mmCIF file of C-alpha atoms and ligand atoms in Angstrom:
data_model
loop_
_atom_site.group_PDB
_atom_site.id
_atom_site.type_symbol
_atom_site.label_atom_id
_atom_site.label_comp_id
_atom_site.label_asym_id
_atom_site.label_seq_id
_atom_site.Cartn_x
_atom_site.Cartn_y
_atom_site.Cartn_z
ATOM 1 C CA UNK A 205 96.975 -97.560 -88.468
ATOM 2 C CA UNK A 206 99.727 -95.207 -87.174
ATOM 3 C CA UNK A 207 103.429 -94.811 -88.485
ATOM 4 C CA UNK A 208 106.223 -95.112 -86.509
ATOM 5 C CA UNK A 209 109.934 -94.072 -87.609
ATOM 6 C CA UNK A 210 112.722 -95.394 -85.906
ATOM 7 C CA UNK A 211 110.675 -98.137 -84.107
ATOM 8 C CA UNK A 212 113.948 -100.243 -83.972
ATOM 9 C CA UNK A 213 115.926 -98.279 -81.926
ATOM 10 C CA UNK A 214 115.554 -97.826 -78.063
ATOM 11 C CA UNK A 215 112.425 -95.650 -77.277
ATOM 12 C CA UNK A 216 111.051 -96.830 -80.932
ATOM 13 C CA UNK A 217 110.813 -100.076 -79.750
ATOM 14 C CA UNK A 218 109.905 -99.558 -76.138
ATOM 15 C CA UNK A 219 106.968 -97.835 -78.016
ATOM 16 C CA UNK A 220 106.025 -100.004 -80.721
ATOM 17 C CA UNK A 221 105.421 -102.830 -77.716
ATOM 18 C CA UNK A 222 103.593 -100.986 -75.219
ATOM 19 C CA UNK A 223 101.404 -99.701 -78.486
ATOM 20 C CA UNK A 224 100.430 -103.535 -79.338
ATOM 21 C CA UNK A 225 100.310 -104.783 -75.705
ATOM 22 C CA UNK A 226 97.138 -101.935 -75.239
ATOM 23 C CA UNK A 227 95.776 -101.649 -78.595
ATOM 24 C CA UNK A 228 95.528 -103.793 -82.065
ATOM 25 C CA UNK A 229 95.678 -100.811 -84.157
ATOM 26 C CA UNK A 230 98.586 -101.751 -86.117
ATOM 27 C CA UNK A 231 101.679 -100.059 -86.612
ATOM 28 C CA UNK A 232 103.648 -99.706 -89.606
ATOM 29 C CA UNK A 233 107.305 -99.094 -88.244
ATOM 30 C CA UNK A 234 109.846 -97.479 -90.655
ATOM 31 C CA UNK A 235 113.558 -97.722 -89.857
ATOM 32 C CA UNK A 236 116.641 -97.416 -91.632
ATOM 33 C CA UNK A 237 118.526 -100.137 -89.320
ATOM 34 C CA UNK A 238 121.468 -98.163 -88.575
ATOM 35 C CA UNK A 239 123.905 -99.479 -85.656
ATOM 36 C CA UNK A 240 121.631 -98.283 -82.823
ATOM 37 C CA UNK A 241 118.192 -100.364 -85.101
ATOM 38 C CA UNK A 242 117.853 -103.151 -83.925
ATOM 39 C CA UNK A 243 115.022 -106.056 -84.782
ATOM 40 C CA UNK A 244 115.929 -108.228 -82.279
ATOM 41 C CA UNK A 245 114.031 -105.222 -79.725
ATOM 42 C CA UNK A 246 110.875 -106.503 -81.724
ATOM 43 C CA UNK A 247 111.034 -110.714 -81.713
ATOM 44 C CA UNK A 248 108.459 -111.217 -79.583
ATOM 45 C CA UNK A 249 105.905 -109.688 -82.416
ATOM 46 C CA UNK A 250 107.188 -111.905 -84.996
ATOM 47 C CA UNK A 251 104.615 -113.559 -86.860
ATOM 48 C CA UNK A 252 101.948 -110.106 -85.612
ATOM 49 C CA UNK A 253 100.383 -109.168 -88.449
ATOM 50 C CA UNK A 254 99.283 -105.916 -86.703
ATOM 51 C CA UNK A 255 103.119 -104.827 -86.891
ATOM 52 C CA UNK A 256 104.551 -104.482 -90.824
ATOM 53 C CA UNK A 257 108.232 -103.641 -90.522
ATOM 54 C CA UNK A 258 109.917 -101.677 -93.273
ATOM 55 C CA UNK A 259 113.429 -101.064 -94.136
ATOM 56 C CA UNK A 260 113.484 -97.584 -94.999
ATOM 57 C CA UNK A 261 115.203 -94.251 -94.697
ATOM 58 C CA UNK A 262 113.303 -91.131 -93.540
ATOM 59 C CA UNK A 263 115.334 -88.936 -96.462
ATOM 60 C CA UNK A 264 113.384 -91.626 -99.037
ATOM 61 C CA UNK A 265 110.238 -89.466 -100.095
ATOM 62 C CA UNK A 266 109.458 -91.682 -102.728
ATOM 63 C CA UNK A 267 109.252 -95.011 -100.795
ATOM 64 C CA UNK A 268 107.456 -92.554 -97.479
ATOM 65 C CA UNK A 269 104.883 -91.229 -100.472
ATOM 66 C CA UNK A 270 104.199 -94.799 -101.447
ATOM 67 C CA UNK A 271 103.970 -96.370 -98.071
ATOM 68 C CA UNK A 272 101.162 -93.190 -96.598
ATOM 69 C CA UNK A 273 99.252 -94.381 -100.294
ATOM 70 C CA UNK A 274 99.245 -98.068 -99.237
ATOM 71 C CA UNK A 275 98.321 -97.651 -95.950
ATOM 72 C CA UNK A 276 96.508 -94.610 -94.722
ATOM 73 C CA UNK A 277 97.855 -94.166 -90.982
ATOM 74 C CA UNK A 278 95.777 -91.628 -88.851
ATOM 75 C CA UNK A 279 99.056 -90.499 -87.348
ATOM 76 C CA UNK A 280 102.741 -90.484 -87.911
ATOM 77 C CA UNK A 281 104.907 -90.721 -84.584
ATOM 78 C CA UNK A 282 108.692 -89.598 -85.804
ATOM 79 C CA UNK A 283 111.352 -90.564 -83.284
ATOM 80 C CA UNK A 284 113.784 -91.453 -86.140
ATOM 81 C CA UNK A 285 117.358 -89.602 -85.561
ATOM 82 C CA UNK A 286 121.064 -90.200 -85.056
ATOM 83 C CA UNK A 287 120.523 -89.306 -80.934
ATOM 84 C CA UNK A 288 124.098 -89.584 -79.107
ATOM 85 C CA UNK A 289 126.005 -86.571 -78.252
ATOM 86 C CA UNK A 290 129.443 -88.393 -77.967
ATOM 87 C CA UNK A 291 128.654 -89.481 -81.654
ATOM 88 C CA UNK A 292 127.486 -85.868 -83.011
ATOM 89 C CA UNK A 293 131.214 -84.446 -81.487
ATOM 90 C CA UNK A 294 132.925 -86.589 -84.030
ATOM 91 C CA UNK A 295 130.482 -87.107 -86.744
ATOM 92 C CA UNK A 296 128.076 -84.235 -86.820
ATOM 93 C CA UNK A 297 127.312 -85.285 -90.640
ATOM 94 C CA UNK A 298 124.926 -87.536 -90.453
ATOM 95 C CA UNK A 299 123.176 -85.974 -87.452
ATOM 96 C CA UNK A 300 122.245 -83.054 -90.076
ATOM 97 C CA UNK A 301 121.238 -85.389 -93.203
ATOM 98 C CA UNK A 302 119.002 -87.685 -90.730
ATOM 99 C CA UNK A 303 117.644 -84.950 -88.320
ATOM 100 C CA UNK A 304 117.008 -81.797 -90.033
ATOM 101 C CA UNK A 305 117.171 -82.920 -93.886
ATOM 102 C CA UNK A 306 115.451 -86.247 -93.099
ATOM 103 C CA UNK A 307 112.788 -84.596 -90.318
ATOM 104 C CA UNK A 308 111.932 -81.740 -93.193
ATOM 105 C CA UNK A 309 111.451 -84.427 -95.925
ATOM 106 C CA UNK A 310 109.171 -86.706 -93.951
ATOM 107 C CA UNK A 311 107.291 -83.353 -93.180
ATOM 108 C CA UNK A 312 106.805 -82.660 -96.614
ATOM 109 C CA UNK A 313 105.418 -85.874 -97.327
ATOM 110 C CA UNK A 314 103.428 -85.991 -94.477
ATOM 111 C CA UNK A 315 101.932 -82.295 -95.989
ATOM 112 C CA UNK A 316 101.024 -82.995 -99.237
ATOM 113 C CA UNK A 317 99.365 -86.648 -97.943
ATOM 114 C CA UNK A 318 97.369 -84.860 -94.802
ATOM 115 C CA UNK A 319 96.314 -81.831 -97.528
ATOM 116 C CA UNK A 320 94.592 -84.672 -99.764
ATOM 117 C CA UNK A 321 92.623 -86.100 -96.851
ATOM 118 C CA UNK A 322 89.344 -85.085 -96.675
ATOM 119 C CA UNK A 323 86.630 -83.683 -93.993
ATOM 120 C CA UNK A 324 87.184 -85.847 -90.888
ATOM 121 C CA UNK A 325 90.349 -87.811 -92.159
ATOM 122 C CA UNK A 326 92.102 -84.802 -92.418
ATOM 123 C CA UNK A 327 90.646 -83.555 -88.934
ATOM 124 C CA UNK A 328 91.797 -85.935 -86.858
ATOM 125 C CA UNK A 329 95.273 -86.495 -88.438
ATOM 126 C CA UNK A 330 98.350 -86.146 -86.508
ATOM 127 C CA UNK A 331 102.280 -85.875 -86.369
ATOM 128 C CA UNK A 332 103.999 -86.155 -83.245
ATOM 129 C CA UNK A 333 107.397 -85.308 -83.370
ATOM 130 C CA UNK A 334 109.593 -86.448 -80.208
ATOM 131 C CA UNK A 335 112.436 -83.903 -79.269
ATOM 132 C CA UNK A 336 114.302 -83.738 -76.009
ATOM 133 C CA UNK A 337 115.170 -81.144 -73.676
ATOM 134 C CA UNK A 338 118.834 -80.417 -74.958
ATOM 135 C CA UNK A 339 117.645 -78.117 -77.239
ATOM 136 C CA UNK A 340 116.917 -75.558 -74.224
ATOM 137 C CA UNK A 341 120.959 -75.947 -73.895
ATOM 138 C CA UNK A 342 122.502 -76.043 -70.058
ATOM 139 C CA UNK A 343 120.828 -74.965 -66.669
ATOM 140 C CA UNK A 344 123.126 -73.198 -63.576
ATOM 141 C CA UNK A 345 122.229 -75.618 -60.635
ATOM 142 C CA UNK A 346 119.593 -73.211 -59.187
ATOM 143 C CA UNK A 347 117.980 -72.212 -62.114
ATOM 144 C CA UNK A 348 113.892 -73.108 -62.445
ATOM 145 C CA UNK A 349 113.171 -76.135 -64.518
ATOM 146 C CA UNK A 350 113.105 -75.958 -68.628
ATOM 147 C CA UNK A 351 109.200 -74.707 -69.155
ATOM 148 C CA UNK A 352 107.989 -75.101 -72.823
ATOM 149 C CA UNK A 353 108.750 -71.358 -73.360
ATOM 150 C CA UNK A 354 112.351 -71.456 -72.123
ATOM 151 C CA UNK A 355 114.532 -69.791 -75.249
ATOM 152 C CA UNK A 356 116.594 -72.369 -77.687
ATOM 153 C CA UNK A 357 120.393 -72.907 -76.832
ATOM 154 C CA UNK A 358 121.604 -75.930 -77.718
ATOM 155 C CA UNK A 359 124.871 -76.622 -77.526
ATOM 156 C CA UNK A 360 125.811 -80.044 -79.133
ATOM 157 C CA UNK A 361 125.633 -80.770 -82.480
ATOM 158 C CA UNK A 362 122.764 -83.229 -81.733
ATOM 159 C CA UNK A 363 121.170 -80.713 -79.677
ATOM 160 C CA UNK A 364 121.586 -78.021 -82.844
ATOM 161 C CA UNK A 365 119.921 -80.835 -85.217
ATOM 162 C CA UNK A 366 117.069 -81.528 -82.755
ATOM 163 C CA UNK A 367 116.430 -77.629 -82.361
ATOM 164 C CA UNK A 368 116.526 -77.057 -86.121
ATOM 165 C CA UNK A 369 114.061 -80.296 -86.603
ATOM 166 C CA UNK A 370 111.892 -78.917 -84.072
ATOM 167 C CA UNK A 371 111.550 -75.369 -85.860
ATOM 168 C CA UNK A 372 110.964 -76.977 -88.866
ATOM 169 C CA UNK A 373 107.614 -78.591 -87.522
ATOM 170 C CA UNK A 374 106.632 -76.052 -85.822
ATOM 171 C CA UNK A 375 106.869 -73.663 -89.462
ATOM 172 C CA UNK A 376 104.647 -76.359 -91.093
ATOM 173 C CA UNK A 377 102.631 -76.006 -88.275
ATOM 174 C CA UNK A 378 102.374 -72.206 -88.637
ATOM 175 C CA UNK A 379 102.375 -71.908 -92.100
ATOM 176 C CA UNK A 380 100.494 -74.771 -93.487
ATOM 177 C CA UNK A 381 98.250 -75.715 -90.766
ATOM 178 C CA UNK A 382 99.782 -79.015 -90.590
ATOM 179 C CA UNK A 383 98.283 -80.452 -87.010
ATOM 180 C CA UNK A 384 101.942 -81.103 -85.436
ATOM 181 C CA UNK A 385 102.583 -81.622 -81.739
ATOM 182 C CA UNK A 386 106.110 -81.717 -80.479
ATOM 183 C CA UNK A 387 107.217 -83.105 -77.400
ATOM 184 C CA UNK A 388 110.749 -82.274 -75.739
ATOM 185 C CA UNK A 389 111.545 -84.974 -73.541
ATOM 186 C CA UNK A 390 114.677 -85.367 -70.723
ATOM 187 C CA UNK A 391 116.942 -88.862 -70.554
ATOM 188 C CA UNK A 392 115.492 -91.634 -70.764
ATOM 189 C CA UNK A 393 116.554 -95.118 -69.377
ATOM 190 C CA UNK A 394 115.347 -98.989 -69.557
ATOM 191 C CA UNK A 395 114.935 -102.093 -71.466
ATOM 192 C CA UNK A 396 116.999 -102.203 -75.543
ATOM 193 C CA UNK A 397 118.822 -98.914 -74.822
ATOM 194 C CA UNK A 398 121.978 -99.133 -76.975
ATOM 195 C CA UNK A 399 125.210 -99.658 -73.922
ATOM 196 C CA UNK A 400 126.617 -96.385 -75.313
ATOM 197 C CA UNK A 401 124.748 -94.266 -73.628
ATOM 198 C CA UNK A 402 125.322 -93.925 -69.733
ATOM 199 C CA UNK A 403 123.327 -95.934 -67.823
ATOM 200 C CA UNK A 404 123.096 -98.939 -70.106
ATOM 201 C CA UNK A 405 126.774 -99.151 -70.558
ATOM 202 C CA UNK A 406 127.848 -98.530 -66.923
ATOM 203 C CA UNK A 407 125.840 -101.967 -66.300
ATOM 204 C CA UNK A 408 127.332 -103.532 -69.322
ATOM 205 C CA UNK A 409 130.833 -102.682 -68.588
ATOM 206 C CA UNK A 410 130.287 -103.149 -64.625
ATOM 207 C CA UNK A 411 129.576 -106.963 -65.734
ATOM 208 C CA UNK A 412 132.100 -107.531 -67.952
ATOM 209 C CA UNK A 413 134.720 -106.063 -65.351
ATOM 210 C CA UNK A 414 135.510 -102.870 -67.697
ATOM 211 C CA UNK A 415 136.010 -99.160 -66.608
ATOM 212 C CA UNK A 416 133.113 -97.105 -65.524
ATOM 213 C CA UNK A 417 134.085 -93.925 -67.270
ATOM 214 C CA UNK A 418 132.392 -91.002 -65.324
ATOM 215 C CA UNK A 419 133.163 -87.950 -67.691
ATOM 216 C CA UNK A 420 134.571 -85.004 -65.653
ATOM 217 C CA UNK A 421 133.755 -84.096 -62.593
ATOM 218 C CA UNK A 422 130.617 -86.161 -62.575
ATOM 219 C CA UNK A 423 128.718 -83.614 -61.273
ATOM 220 C CA UNK A 424 126.877 -83.209 -64.785
ATOM 221 C CA UNK A 425 122.673 -83.491 -63.748
ATOM 222 C CA UNK A 426 120.421 -85.236 -65.640
ATOM 223 C CA UNK A 427 116.664 -85.726 -65.239
ATOM 224 C CA UNK A 428 115.613 -89.188 -66.087
ATOM 225 C CA UNK A 429 112.363 -90.752 -67.375
ATOM 226 C CA UNK A 430 111.941 -94.502 -66.956
ATOM 227 C CA UNK A 431 111.677 -95.205 -70.969
ATOM 228 C CA UNK A 432 107.385 -96.885 -70.579
ATOM 229 C CA UNK A 433 106.746 -93.287 -69.287
ATOM 230 C CA UNK A 434 108.016 -91.845 -72.437
ATOM 231 C CA UNK A 435 105.649 -94.265 -74.544
ATOM 232 C CA UNK A 436 102.420 -93.119 -72.413
ATOM 233 C CA UNK A 437 103.162 -89.557 -72.339
ATOM 234 C CA UNK A 438 103.785 -89.923 -76.178
ATOM 235 C CA UNK A 439 100.445 -92.017 -76.649
ATOM 236 C CA UNK A 440 98.436 -89.456 -74.411
ATOM 237 C CA UNK A 441 99.622 -86.200 -76.422
ATOM 238 C CA UNK A 442 98.625 -88.046 -79.751
ATOM 239 C CA UNK A 443 95.291 -88.793 -77.819
ATOM 240 C CA UNK A 444 93.999 -85.316 -76.447
ATOM 241 C CA UNK A 445 97.233 -82.823 -77.245
ATOM 242 C CA UNK A 446 96.407 -79.364 -79.250
ATOM 243 C CA UNK A 447 97.805 -79.376 -82.463
ATOM 244 C CA UNK A 448 100.688 -76.598 -82.399
ATOM 245 C CA UNK A 449 101.426 -76.896 -78.948
ATOM 246 C CA UNK A 450 104.652 -78.154 -77.548
ATOM 247 C CA UNK A 451 105.043 -80.680 -74.663
ATOM 248 C CA UNK A 452 107.742 -81.132 -71.937
ATOM 249 C CA UNK A 453 108.202 -84.691 -70.829
ATOM 250 C CA UNK A 454 110.194 -85.224 -67.812
ATOM 251 C CA UNK A 455 110.356 -87.582 -64.938
ATOM 252 C CA UNK A 456 110.744 -85.221 -61.731
ATOM 253 C CA UNK A 457 114.052 -86.821 -61.031
ATOM 254 C CA UNK A 458 116.977 -85.033 -60.922
ATOM 255 C CA UNK A 459 120.527 -86.355 -60.455
ATOM 256 C CA UNK A 460 124.359 -86.341 -60.876
ATOM 257 C CA UNK A 461 125.864 -88.874 -62.994
ATOM 258 C CA UNK A 462 128.332 -89.702 -60.187
ATOM 259 C CA UNK A 463 125.061 -90.777 -58.084
ATOM 260 C CA UNK A 464 123.808 -92.795 -60.773
ATOM 261 C CA UNK A 465 126.712 -95.280 -60.934
ATOM 262 C CA UNK A 466 126.744 -95.286 -57.302
ATOM 263 C CA UNK A 467 123.164 -96.479 -57.486
ATOM 264 C CA UNK A 468 123.672 -98.762 -60.590
ATOM 265 C CA UNK A 469 126.901 -100.245 -58.684
ATOM 266 C CA UNK A 470 124.962 -100.971 -55.730
ATOM 267 C CA UNK A 471 121.897 -102.564 -57.321
ATOM 268 C CA UNK A 472 124.388 -104.840 -59.212
ATOM 269 C CA UNK A 473 126.300 -105.756 -55.543
ATOM 270 C CA UNK A 474 123.066 -106.891 -54.605
ATOM 271 C CA UNK A 475 121.792 -108.817 -57.141
ATOM 272 C CA UNK A 476 124.902 -110.040 -59.036
ATOM 273 C CA UNK A 477 127.552 -109.827 -56.374
ATOM 274 C CA UNK A 478 130.839 -108.287 -56.944
ATOM 275 C CA UNK A 479 132.801 -104.782 -56.298
ATOM 276 C CA UNK A 480 131.707 -102.670 -58.924
ATOM 277 C CA UNK A 481 132.409 -99.595 -57.344
ATOM 278 C CA UNK A 482 136.222 -99.714 -57.668
ATOM 279 C CA UNK A 483 135.984 -99.879 -61.356
ATOM 280 C CA UNK A 484 134.492 -96.141 -61.332
ATOM 281 C CA UNK A 485 137.405 -94.219 -63.528
ATOM 282 C CA UNK A 486 137.130 -90.563 -63.716
ATOM 283 C CA UNK A 487 138.142 -89.853 -67.357
ATOM 284 C CA UNK A 488 138.232 -86.104 -70.041
ATOM 285 C CA UNK A 489 135.157 -84.341 -69.777
ATOM 286 C CA UNK A 490 132.800 -84.544 -72.847
ATOM 287 C CA UNK A 491 133.619 -81.474 -75.038
ATOM 288 C CA UNK A 492 131.022 -78.813 -74.417
ATOM 289 C CA UNK A 493 129.264 -80.956 -71.930
ATOM 290 C CA UNK A 494 125.868 -79.459 -70.110
ATOM 291 C CA UNK A 495 125.705 -79.204 -66.776
ATOM 292 C CA UNK A 496 122.091 -79.416 -66.042
ATOM 293 C CA UNK A 497 119.514 -80.395 -67.620
ATOM 294 C CA UNK A 498 115.738 -80.475 -65.831
ATOM 295 C CA UNK A 499 112.278 -80.173 -67.585
ATOM 296 C CA UNK A 500 109.202 -78.241 -65.959
ATOM 297 C CA UNK A 501 106.388 -81.339 -66.792
ATOM 298 C CA UNK A 502 103.591 -79.097 -65.050
ATOM 299 C CA UNK A 503 101.977 -78.544 -68.309
ATOM 300 C CA UNK A 504 101.735 -82.340 -69.681
ATOM 301 C CA UNK A 505 100.256 -82.914 -66.188
ATOM 302 C CA UNK A 506 97.907 -79.813 -66.343
ATOM 303 C CA UNK A 507 96.467 -80.146 -69.499
ATOM 304 C CA UNK A 508 96.808 -83.890 -70.298
ATOM 305 C CA UNK A 509 96.976 -85.524 -67.359
ATOM 306 C CA UNK A 510 99.850 -87.045 -67.325
ATOM 307 C CA UNK A 511 102.645 -88.041 -64.745
ATOM 308 C CA UNK A 512 105.356 -90.980 -64.752
ATOM 309 C CA UNK A 513 104.416 -93.760 -62.642
ATOM 310 C CA UNK A 514 107.853 -94.839 -62.306
ATOM 311 C CA UNK A 515 110.149 -93.564 -59.431
ATOM 312 C CA UNK A 516 113.696 -93.861 -60.391
ATOM 313 C CA UNK A 517 114.274 -96.185 -57.525
ATOM 314 C CA UNK A 518 111.751 -98.417 -59.410
ATOM 315 C CA UNK A 519 112.855 -97.820 -62.696
ATOM 316 C CA UNK A 520 116.118 -98.410 -62.691
ATOM 317 C CA UNK A 521 115.715 -101.929 -60.377
ATOM 318 C CA UNK A 522 113.929 -102.919 -63.419
ATOM 319 C CA UNK A 523 116.315 -101.515 -66.023
ATOM 320 C CA UNK A 524 119.364 -103.133 -63.626
ATOM 321 C CA UNK A 525 117.306 -106.739 -64.150
ATOM 322 C CA UNK A 526 116.955 -106.158 -67.836
ATOM 323 C CA UNK A 527 120.146 -106.013 -68.392
ATOM 324 C CA UNK A 528 121.204 -109.288 -66.280
ATOM 325 C CA UNK A 529 119.044 -111.573 -68.221
ATOM 326 C CA UNK A 530 119.134 -110.301 -71.529
ATOM 327 C CA UNK A 531 122.930 -110.498 -71.429
ATOM 328 C CA UNK A 532 122.218 -112.474 -75.041
ATOM 329 C CA UNK A 533 120.889 -109.246 -76.400
ATOM 330 C CA UNK A 534 124.136 -107.485 -74.748
ATOM 331 C CA UNK A 535 126.155 -109.974 -76.980
ATOM 332 C CA UNK A 536 124.864 -109.533 -79.903
ATOM 333 C CA UNK A 537 125.003 -105.821 -79.802
ATOM 334 C CA UNK A 538 128.598 -106.523 -79.148
ATOM 335 C CA UNK A 539 129.527 -108.357 -81.871
ATOM 336 C CA UNK A 540 128.393 -105.492 -84.411
ATOM 337 C CA UNK A 541 129.457 -102.209 -84.731
ATOM 338 C CA UNK A 542 129.266 -100.912 -81.274
ATOM 339 C CA UNK A 543 132.555 -103.020 -80.755
ATOM 340 C CA UNK A 544 134.685 -100.611 -82.718
ATOM 341 C CA UNK A 545 133.068 -97.605 -81.956
ATOM 342 C CA UNK A 546 133.581 -98.420 -78.168
ATOM 343 C CA UNK A 547 137.226 -99.014 -78.567
ATOM 344 C CA UNK A 548 138.449 -95.589 -80.270
ATOM 345 C CA UNK A 549 136.097 -94.099 -78.516
ATOM 346 C CA UNK A 550 137.024 -95.306 -74.851
ATOM 347 C CA UNK A 551 140.746 -94.661 -75.725
ATOM 348 C CA UNK A 552 139.958 -90.759 -76.594
ATOM 349 C CA UNK A 553 138.285 -90.246 -73.110
ATOM 350 C CA UNK A 554 140.485 -92.774 -70.996
ATOM 351 C CA UNK A 555 143.141 -89.953 -72.365
HETATM 352 P P1 LIG B 878 117.952 -94.725 -80.933
HETATM 353 O O1 LIG B 878 119.221 -93.903 -81.634
HETATM 354 O O2 LIG B 878 117.861 -95.979 -79.922
HETATM 355 O O3 LIG B 878 117.240 -94.839 -82.275
HETATM 356 C C1 LIG B 878 117.242 -94.282 -83.314
HETATM 357 C C2 LIG B 878 116.599 -94.843 -84.218
HETATM 358 O O4 LIG B 878 116.047 -94.338 -85.541
HETATM 359 C C3 LIG B 878 117.074 -96.509 -84.885
HETATM 360 O O5 LIG B 878 116.301 -97.395 -84.794
HETATM 361 C C4 LIG B 878 117.904 -96.352 -85.967
HETATM 362 O O6 LIG B 878 117.894 -97.372 -86.946
HETATM 363 C C5 LIG B 878 116.590 -94.929 -86.714
HETATM 364 N N1 LIG B 878 117.023 -94.431 -87.777
HETATM 365 C C6 LIG B 878 118.203 -93.658 -87.814
HETATM 366 N N2 LIG B 878 118.251 -92.702 -88.680
HETATM 367 C C7 LIG B 878 117.331 -93.121 -89.563
HETATM 368 C C8 LIG B 878 116.957 -92.414 -90.782
HETATM 369 N N3 LIG B 878 117.534 -91.820 -91.644
HETATM 370 N N4 LIG B 878 115.602 -93.016 -91.171
HETATM 371 C C9 LIG B 878 114.781 -94.152 -90.274
HETATM 372 N N5 LIG B 878 115.170 -94.800 -89.367
HETATM 373 C C10 LIG B 878 116.624 -93.920 -88.902
HETATM 374 O O7 LIG B 878 117.336 -93.019 -80.339
HETATM 375 P P2 LIG B 878 116.172 -93.359 -79.131
HETATM 376 O O8 LIG B 878 117.039 -92.940 -77.783
HETATM 377 O O9 LIG B 878 115.611 -93.976 -79.275
HETATM 378 O O10 LIG B 878 115.547 -91.533 -79.451
HETATM 379 C C11 LIG B 878 114.668 -91.750 -80.365
HETATM 380 C C12 LIG B 878 114.193 -90.500 -80.398
HETATM 381 O O11 LIG B 878 113.671 -89.801 -79.134
HETATM 382 C C13 LIG B 878 115.316 -89.309 -81.142
HETATM 383 O O12 LIG B 878 114.279 -88.583 -82.083
HETATM 384 C C14 LIG B 878 115.484 -88.753 -80.059
HETATM 385 O O13 LIG B 878 115.949 -87.218 -80.359
HETATM 386 C C15 LIG B 878 114.276 -88.750 -79.166
HETATM 387 N N6 LIG B 878 114.802 -88.797 -77.783
HETATM 388 C C16 LIG B 878 115.565 -89.371 -76.870
HETATM 389 C C17 LIG B 878 115.664 -89.548 -75.847
HETATM 390 C C18 LIG B 878 116.964 -90.313 -74.806
HETATM 391 O O14 LIG B 878 116.997 -90.496 -73.763
HETATM 392 N N7 LIG B 878 117.088 -91.454 -75.346
HETATM 393 C C19 LIG B 878 115.636 -88.714 -74.761
HETATM 394 C C20 LIG B 878 114.553 -87.409 -75.652
HETATM 395 C C21 LIG B 878 114.494 -87.476 -76.879
HETATM 396 P P1 LIG B 879 124.435 -89.921 -72.470
HETATM 397 O O1 LIG B 879 123.453 -90.865 -71.132
HETATM 398 O O2 LIG B 879 125.197 -89.968 -73.445
HETATM 399 O O3 LIG B 879 123.085 -88.906 -72.539
HETATM 400 P P2 LIG B 879 123.175 -87.235 -72.729
HETATM 401 O O4 LIG B 879 124.346 -86.708 -73.604
HETATM 402 O O5 LIG B 879 121.932 -87.026 -73.876
HETATM 403 O O6 LIG B 879 122.792 -86.286 -71.565
HETATM 404 O O7 LIG B 879 124.793 -89.178 -71.395
HETATM 405 C C1 LIG B 879 124.284 -89.174 -70.044
HETATM 406 C C2 LIG B 879 124.777 -88.052 -68.967
HETATM 407 O O8 LIG B 879 126.351 -88.841 -68.342
HETATM 408 C C3 LIG B 879 126.264 -86.945 -69.383
HETATM 409 O O9 LIG B 879 126.473 -85.881 -68.535
HETATM 410 C C4 LIG B 879 127.390 -87.608 -69.910
HETATM 411 C C5 LIG B 879 127.783 -88.470 -69.211
HETATM 412 N N1 LIG B 879 128.353 -89.793 -69.477
HETATM 413 C C6 LIG B 879 129.656 -89.947 -68.645
HETATM 414 O O10 LIG B 879 130.235 -89.775 -67.505
HETATM 415 N N2 LIG B 879 130.085 -91.295 -68.872
HETATM 416 C C7 LIG B 879 129.445 -92.602 -70.244
HETATM 417 O O11 LIG B 879 130.769 -92.965 -70.663
HETATM 418 C C8 LIG B 879 128.954 -91.822 -70.972
HETATM 419 C C9 LIG B 879 128.384 -92.626 -72.215
HETATM 420 C C10 LIG B 879 127.885 -90.583 -70.686
#
């Protein structure tokens, strides 16, 4: 079996669902259930003995040691993190505690577990660390996309914390030989994304007639990847990646934010007619806002044969439909802590 951390979050839940749709190999899912962890994402697995959910923190070494001893996973897929840049600007502490200290604690326990394995089990063990393209910093408009050797220049507390965790993972491979792999992926979108991130926030706000807050001039560029494509890339890296290597994962889909918002308004207008464009509102920019991210995903294609399946047009249509069909999920999220966060946050940006 495999151990997934953060499997109740956006990418984690998609990963667990995808994994169990394709294989009967059980998953132990360790998640702290922060505001971003939502077990409703995994409701379709209720009663499925292949999914073992453990409520816990990656900082809790004793709990992880017990888990490893009990279940003997052949791999750890590490997704647990604080993941939202705006939150990291307001309250960076949790990012340091989970993304840096938590990753260190998990790595350290994984190392002792791996060292005690023998023969084939030791050889086959993998620690896959799921990271972000934001560690590379910001690109000018015409600069070439990030390759795996691009220098780390993180600009937000979020990206700095992820960069630190990447460096620790690298060090555990280099110093101790732990068979680690690092993936640096661009912005994901799809089902179950918490509606604080750009795409779900715009869909959810538009459907309830709320303003669509575009930071600054809306010309910041992100490289969008449909979440299921990210999941297939992680599976491929686990299966065939070389320990010690880093793989960039991207969608070959660079778009400025304002274009994304217009595409969402057009799609919503087609599927649930109303004038959504009039809700667009330019608001105060995010401090230190990175201008452009772009991933050069040629290495993973060349070495592991992975390419995304979805185009932005097909992926965004599926995503908008999903949010339209799952308004109960959105309502459930809204009744939680999310409401408090969005109120204080939006007031600031509305300036
Ligand atoms: P998310 O915020 O939706 O989910 C994070 C999950 O981790 C939640 O279920 C949360 O409860 C859990 N968690 C947080 N702290 C924990 C702790 N201390 N112990 C155990 N569980 C904890 O995040 P996401 O968007 O699904 O991102 C998953 C991973 O992928 C993160 O490492 C993130 O940096 C990376 N990533 C995300 C994107 C993106 O666009 N969302 C892109 C590239 C990389
Ligand atoms: P986000 O989804 O938070 O991801 P990240 O900051 O990790 O790239 O934001 C994506 C882009 O959208 C980013 O340039 C900030 C911008 N943005 C807005 O313009 N308005 C919003 O309300 C949000 C949440 C993001």
